[in-house]
Amino acid sequence: MGSGGARRTAVAMAALGSLTAAALAGCGSSAGDGADARGSGPGDKAGRASATADPTRIPDVGDRYQRLVPKDSRQVVAVYGDGPDSADATVVLYTKQGSAWHRDRSWAAHNGTKGWTADHRENDKRSPVGVFTLTDAGGVLPDPDTGKGLPYTRSASFAAPRWWEKSYWHDFDYVIAIDYNRVKGTPPNDPTRPRGASKGGGIWLHMDHGSGTSACVSLPKPGMEYLLRALDPDAHPVVVMGDKARLKA
């Protein structure tokens, strides 16, 4: 995809339809606004210490997952889950300058209500562990980035169903698709599941309301806005996500 405006996908506001139901099945009841927890939370101090020890490695990530980060990736969104069965996490954005990874910013976050799994299944309420590319974004609100960020699809079809609790209504004002069981280069709510429906899908970074999700990772609104402005397709961003013990092993 070309630079600047050629990278952007502009989609007019659309009515809710069958696409919404298919996409929301992955994220389920999650999200809402929260406070920016920059510079705090699990993994943050340890991450800085590890970066000092070996700046060429992503902090607190062991060899297994370090090897899965593409060589040309210069942006990593690391999601450090508190524990295998915990819904609490910390998200840290790292950027690579030369051969060294630098911690950019962090936020308190949430993952699946039942924690993490290396074998995610539809409706298991656990977030998938792994390294996944980040290629597409969207949401109900206009793209907060006006530069060369991820292609962004704006559509009312992202809106959370109004039969959900009111605190969830803004869950999908901003979303970034995690490329788990989806087709890259399509809107985040595209329902195609290349590995089959049983493996789940619709796994997103989206806005947080203060509790666990069905499988997504949720951040406060300032965090989502920051990521949408910061992530650059030319930097080949990826997310490295899982509970801290598994990521470090």
mmCIF file with all atom_site columns, C-alpha atoms in Angstrom, residues 76-157:
data_model
loop_
_atom_site.group_PDB
_atom_site.id
_atom_site.type_symbol
_atom_site.label_atom_id
_atom_site.label_alt_id
_atom_site.label_comp_id
_atom_site.label_asym_id
_atom_site.label_entity_id
_atom_site.label_seq_id
_atom_site.pdbx_PDB_ins_code
_atom_site.Cartn_x
_atom_site.Cartn_y
_atom_site.Cartn_z
_atom_site.occupancy
_atom_site.B_iso_or_equiv
_atom_site.pdbx_formal_charge
_atom_site.auth_seq_id
_atom_site.auth_comp_id
_atom_site.auth_asym_id
_atom_site.auth_atom_id
_atom_site.pdbx_PDB_model_num
ATOM 1  C CA . VAL A 1 76  ? 6.001   -3.909  19.315 1.00 0.00 ? 76  VAL A CA 1
ATOM 2  C CA . VAL A 1 77  ? 2.883   -3.638  21.436 1.00 0.00 ? 77  VAL A CA 1
ATOM 3  C CA . ALA A 1 78  ? 3.631   -5.955  24.366 1.00 0.00 ? 78  ALA A CA 1
ATOM 4  C CA . VAL A 1 79  ? 0.701   -7.178  26.461 1.00 0.00 ? 79  VAL A CA 1
ATOM 5  C CA . TYR A 1 80  ? 1.927   -8.526  29.803 1.00 0.00 ? 80  TYR A CA 1
ATOM 6  C CA . GLY A 1 81  ? -0.884  -10.445 31.489 1.00 0.00 ? 81  GLY A CA 1
ATOM 7  C CA . ASP A 1 82  ? -0.741  -10.623 35.281 1.00 0.00 ? 82  ASP A CA 1
ATOM 8  C CA . GLY A 1 83  ? -1.313  -14.375 35.300 1.00 0.00 ? 83  GLY A CA 1
ATOM 9  C CA . PRO A 1 84  ? -2.627  -17.298 33.225 1.00 0.00 ? 84  PRO A CA 1
ATOM 10 C CA . ASP A 1 85  ? -6.119  -16.957 34.736 1.00 0.00 ? 85  ASP A CA 1
ATOM 11 C CA . SER A 1 86  ? -6.134  -13.192 35.322 1.00 0.00 ? 86  SER A CA 1
ATOM 12 C CA . ALA A 1 87  ? -8.003  -10.540 33.313 1.00 0.00 ? 87  ALA A CA 1
ATOM 13 C CA . ASP A 1 88  ? -5.529  -7.795  34.308 1.00 0.00 ? 88  ASP A CA 1
ATOM 14 C CA . ALA A 1 89  ? -2.635  -6.762  32.083 1.00 0.00 ? 89  ALA A CA 1
ATOM 15 C CA . THR A 1 90  ? -0.252  -3.969  31.154 1.00 0.00 ? 90  THR A CA 1
ATOM 16 C CA . VAL A 1 91  ? 0.267   -2.811  27.574 1.00 0.00 ? 91  VAL A CA 1
ATOM 17 C CA . VAL A 1 92  ? 3.652   -1.329  26.641 1.00 0.00 ? 92  VAL A CA 1
ATOM 18 C CA . LEU A 1 93  ? 4.606   0.185   23.286 1.00 0.00 ? 93  LEU A CA 1
ATOM 19 C CA . TYR A 1 94  ? 8.240   -0.388  22.309 1.00 0.00 ? 94  TYR A CA 1
ATOM 20 C CA . THR A 1 95  ? 9.960   1.239   19.344 1.00 0.00 ? 95  THR A CA 1
ATOM 21 C CA . LYS A 1 96  ? 13.214  0.099   17.791 1.00 0.00 ? 96  LYS A CA 1
ATOM 22 C CA . GLN A 1 97  ? 15.951  2.625   17.141 1.00 0.00 ? 97  GLN A CA 1
ATOM 23 C CA . GLY A 1 98  ? 18.937  1.073   15.458 1.00 0.00 ? 98  GLY A CA 1
ATOM 24 C CA . SER A 1 99  ? 19.296  -2.304  17.182 1.00 0.00 ? 99  SER A CA 1
ATOM 25 C CA . ALA A 1 100 ? 17.841  -1.197  20.527 1.00 0.00 ? 100 ALA A CA 1
ATOM 26 C CA . TRP A 1 101 ? 14.261  -1.378  21.773 1.00 0.00 ? 101 TRP A CA 1
ATOM 27 C CA . HIS A 1 102 ? 13.009  1.666   23.679 1.00 0.00 ? 102 HIS A CA 1
ATOM 28 C CA . ARG A 1 103 ? 9.960   1.799   25.934 1.00 0.00 ? 103 ARG A CA 1
ATOM 29 C CA . ASP A 1 104 ? 7.625   4.459   24.578 1.00 0.00 ? 104 ASP A CA 1
ATOM 30 C CA . ARG A 1 105 ? 4.522   4.394   26.805 1.00 0.00 ? 105 ARG A CA 1
ATOM 31 C CA . SER A 1 106 ? 2.382   2.019   28.878 1.00 0.00 ? 106 SER A CA 1
ATOM 32 C CA . TRP A 1 107 ? -1.215  1.632   30.059 1.00 0.00 ? 107 TRP A CA 1
ATOM 33 C CA . ALA A 1 108 ? -3.192  -0.533  32.439 1.00 0.00 ? 108 ALA A CA 1
ATOM 34 C CA . ALA A 1 109 ? -5.291  -2.935  30.379 1.00 0.00 ? 109 ALA A CA 1
ATOM 35 C CA . HIS A 1 110 ? -7.505  -6.034  30.411 1.00 0.00 ? 110 HIS A CA 1
ATOM 36 C CA . ASN A 1 111 ? -7.594  -9.303  28.513 1.00 0.00 ? 111 ASN A CA 1
ATOM 37 C CA . GLY A 1 112 ? -10.003 -12.263 28.497 1.00 0.00 ? 112 GLY A CA 1
ATOM 38 C CA . THR A 1 113 ? -12.028 -12.688 31.684 1.00 0.00 ? 113 THR A CA 1
ATOM 39 C CA . LYS A 1 114 ? -10.590 -16.195 32.185 1.00 0.00 ? 114 LYS A CA 1
ATOM 40 C CA . GLY A 1 115 ? -7.020  -15.249 31.301 1.00 0.00 ? 115 GLY A CA 1
ATOM 41 C CA . TRP A 1 116 ? -4.852  -16.666 28.513 1.00 0.00 ? 116 TRP A CA 1
ATOM 42 C CA . THR A 1 117 ? -4.537  -19.747 26.308 1.00 0.00 ? 117 THR A CA 1
ATOM 43 C CA . ALA A 1 118 ? -2.141  -21.108 23.691 1.00 0.00 ? 118 ALA A CA 1
ATOM 44 C CA . ASP A 1 119 ? -5.108  -22.858 22.022 1.00 0.00 ? 119 ASP A CA 1
ATOM 45 C CA . HIS A 1 120 ? -7.857  -20.269 21.758 1.00 0.00 ? 120 HIS A CA 1
ATOM 46 C CA . ARG A 1 121 ? -11.377 -21.474 20.979 1.00 0.00 ? 121 ARG A CA 1
ATOM 47 C CA . GLU A 1 122 ? -14.548 -19.545 20.220 1.00 0.00 ? 122 GLU A CA 1
ATOM 48 C CA . ASN A 1 123 ? -16.217 -18.286 23.422 1.00 0.00 ? 123 ASN A CA 1
ATOM 49 C CA . ASP A 1 124 ? -13.552 -19.682 25.785 1.00 0.00 ? 124 ASP A CA 1
ATOM 50 C CA . LYS A 1 125 ? -13.173 -16.197 27.346 1.00 0.00 ? 125 LYS A CA 1
ATOM 51 C CA . ARG A 1 126 ? -9.368  -16.419 27.094 1.00 0.00 ? 126 ARG A CA 1
ATOM 52 C CA . SER A 1 127 ? -7.044  -14.292 24.986 1.00 0.00 ? 127 SER A CA 1
ATOM 53 C CA . PRO A 1 128 ? -4.683  -16.086 22.577 1.00 0.00 ? 128 PRO A CA 1
ATOM 54 C CA . VAL A 1 129 ? -0.985  -16.145 23.472 1.00 0.00 ? 129 VAL A CA 1
ATOM 55 C CA . GLY A 1 130 ? 1.409   -15.329 20.658 1.00 0.00 ? 130 GLY A CA 1
ATOM 56 C CA . VAL A 1 131 ? 2.928   -12.819 18.270 1.00 0.00 ? 131 VAL A CA 1
ATOM 57 C CA . PHE A 1 132 ? 0.527   -11.306 15.736 1.00 0.00 ? 132 PHE A CA 1
ATOM 58 C CA . THR A 1 133 ? 0.830   -8.560  13.154 1.00 0.00 ? 133 THR A CA 1
ATOM 59 C CA . LEU A 1 134 ? -1.208  -5.339  13.362 1.00 0.00 ? 134 LEU A CA 1
ATOM 60 C CA . THR A 1 135 ? -2.357  -4.200  9.920  1.00 0.00 ? 135 THR A CA 1
ATOM 61 C CA . ASP A 1 136 ? -5.873  -2.734  10.113 1.00 0.00 ? 136 ASP A CA 1
ATOM 62 C CA . ALA A 1 137 ? -7.940  -0.459  12.340 1.00 0.00 ? 137 ALA A CA 1
ATOM 63 C CA . GLY A 1 138 ? -11.384 1.076   12.505 1.00 0.00 ? 138 GLY A CA 1
ATOM 64 C CA . GLY A 1 139 ? -14.230 2.106   14.736 1.00 0.00 ? 139 GLY A CA 1
ATOM 65 C CA . VAL A 1 140 ? -17.328 4.202   15.203 1.00 0.00 ? 140 VAL A CA 1
ATOM 66 C CA . LEU A 1 141 ? -15.372 7.445   15.630 1.00 0.00 ? 141 LEU A CA 1
ATOM 67 C CA . PRO A 1 142 ? -13.256 9.212   13.012 1.00 0.00 ? 142 PRO A CA 1
ATOM 68 C CA . ASP A 1 143 ? -9.632  8.170   12.710 1.00 0.00 ? 143 ASP A CA 1
ATOM 69 C CA . PRO A 1 144 ? -7.658  10.239  15.272 1.00 0.00 ? 144 PRO A CA 1
ATOM 70 C CA . ASP A 1 145 ? -4.601  10.015  13.044 1.00 0.00 ? 145 ASP A CA 1
ATOM 71 C CA . THR A 1 146 ? -4.231  12.182  9.945  1.00 0.00 ? 146 THR A CA 1
ATOM 72 C CA . GLY A 1 147 ? -0.807  10.945  8.892  1.00 0.00 ? 147 GLY A CA 1
ATOM 73 C CA . LYS A 1 148 ? 0.424   7.545   7.780  1.00 0.00 ? 148 LYS A CA 1
ATOM 74 C CA . GLY A 1 149 ? -1.126  5.261   10.373 1.00 0.00 ? 149 GLY A CA 1
ATOM 75 C CA . LEU A 1 150 ? -2.862  1.929   9.906  1.00 0.00 ? 150 LEU A CA 1
ATOM 76 C CA . PRO A 1 151 ? -5.627  1.781   7.272  1.00 0.00 ? 151 PRO A CA 1
ATOM 77 C CA . TYR A 1 152 ? -8.794  2.834   9.113  1.00 0.00 ? 152 TYR A CA 1
ATOM 78 C CA . THR A 1 153 ? -12.399 1.860   8.427  1.00 0.00 ? 153 THR A CA 1
ATOM 79 C CA . ARG A 1 154 ? -14.993 4.111   10.007 1.00 0.00 ? 154 ARG A CA 1
ATOM 80 C CA . SER A 1 155 ? -18.455 2.576   10.239 1.00 0.00 ? 155 SER A CA 1
ATOM 81 C CA . ALA A 1 156 ? -21.498 2.484   12.520 1.00 0.00 ? 156 ALA A CA 1
ATOM 82 C CA . SER A 1 157 ? -21.396 -1.285  12.085 1.00 0.00 ? 157 SER A CA 1
#
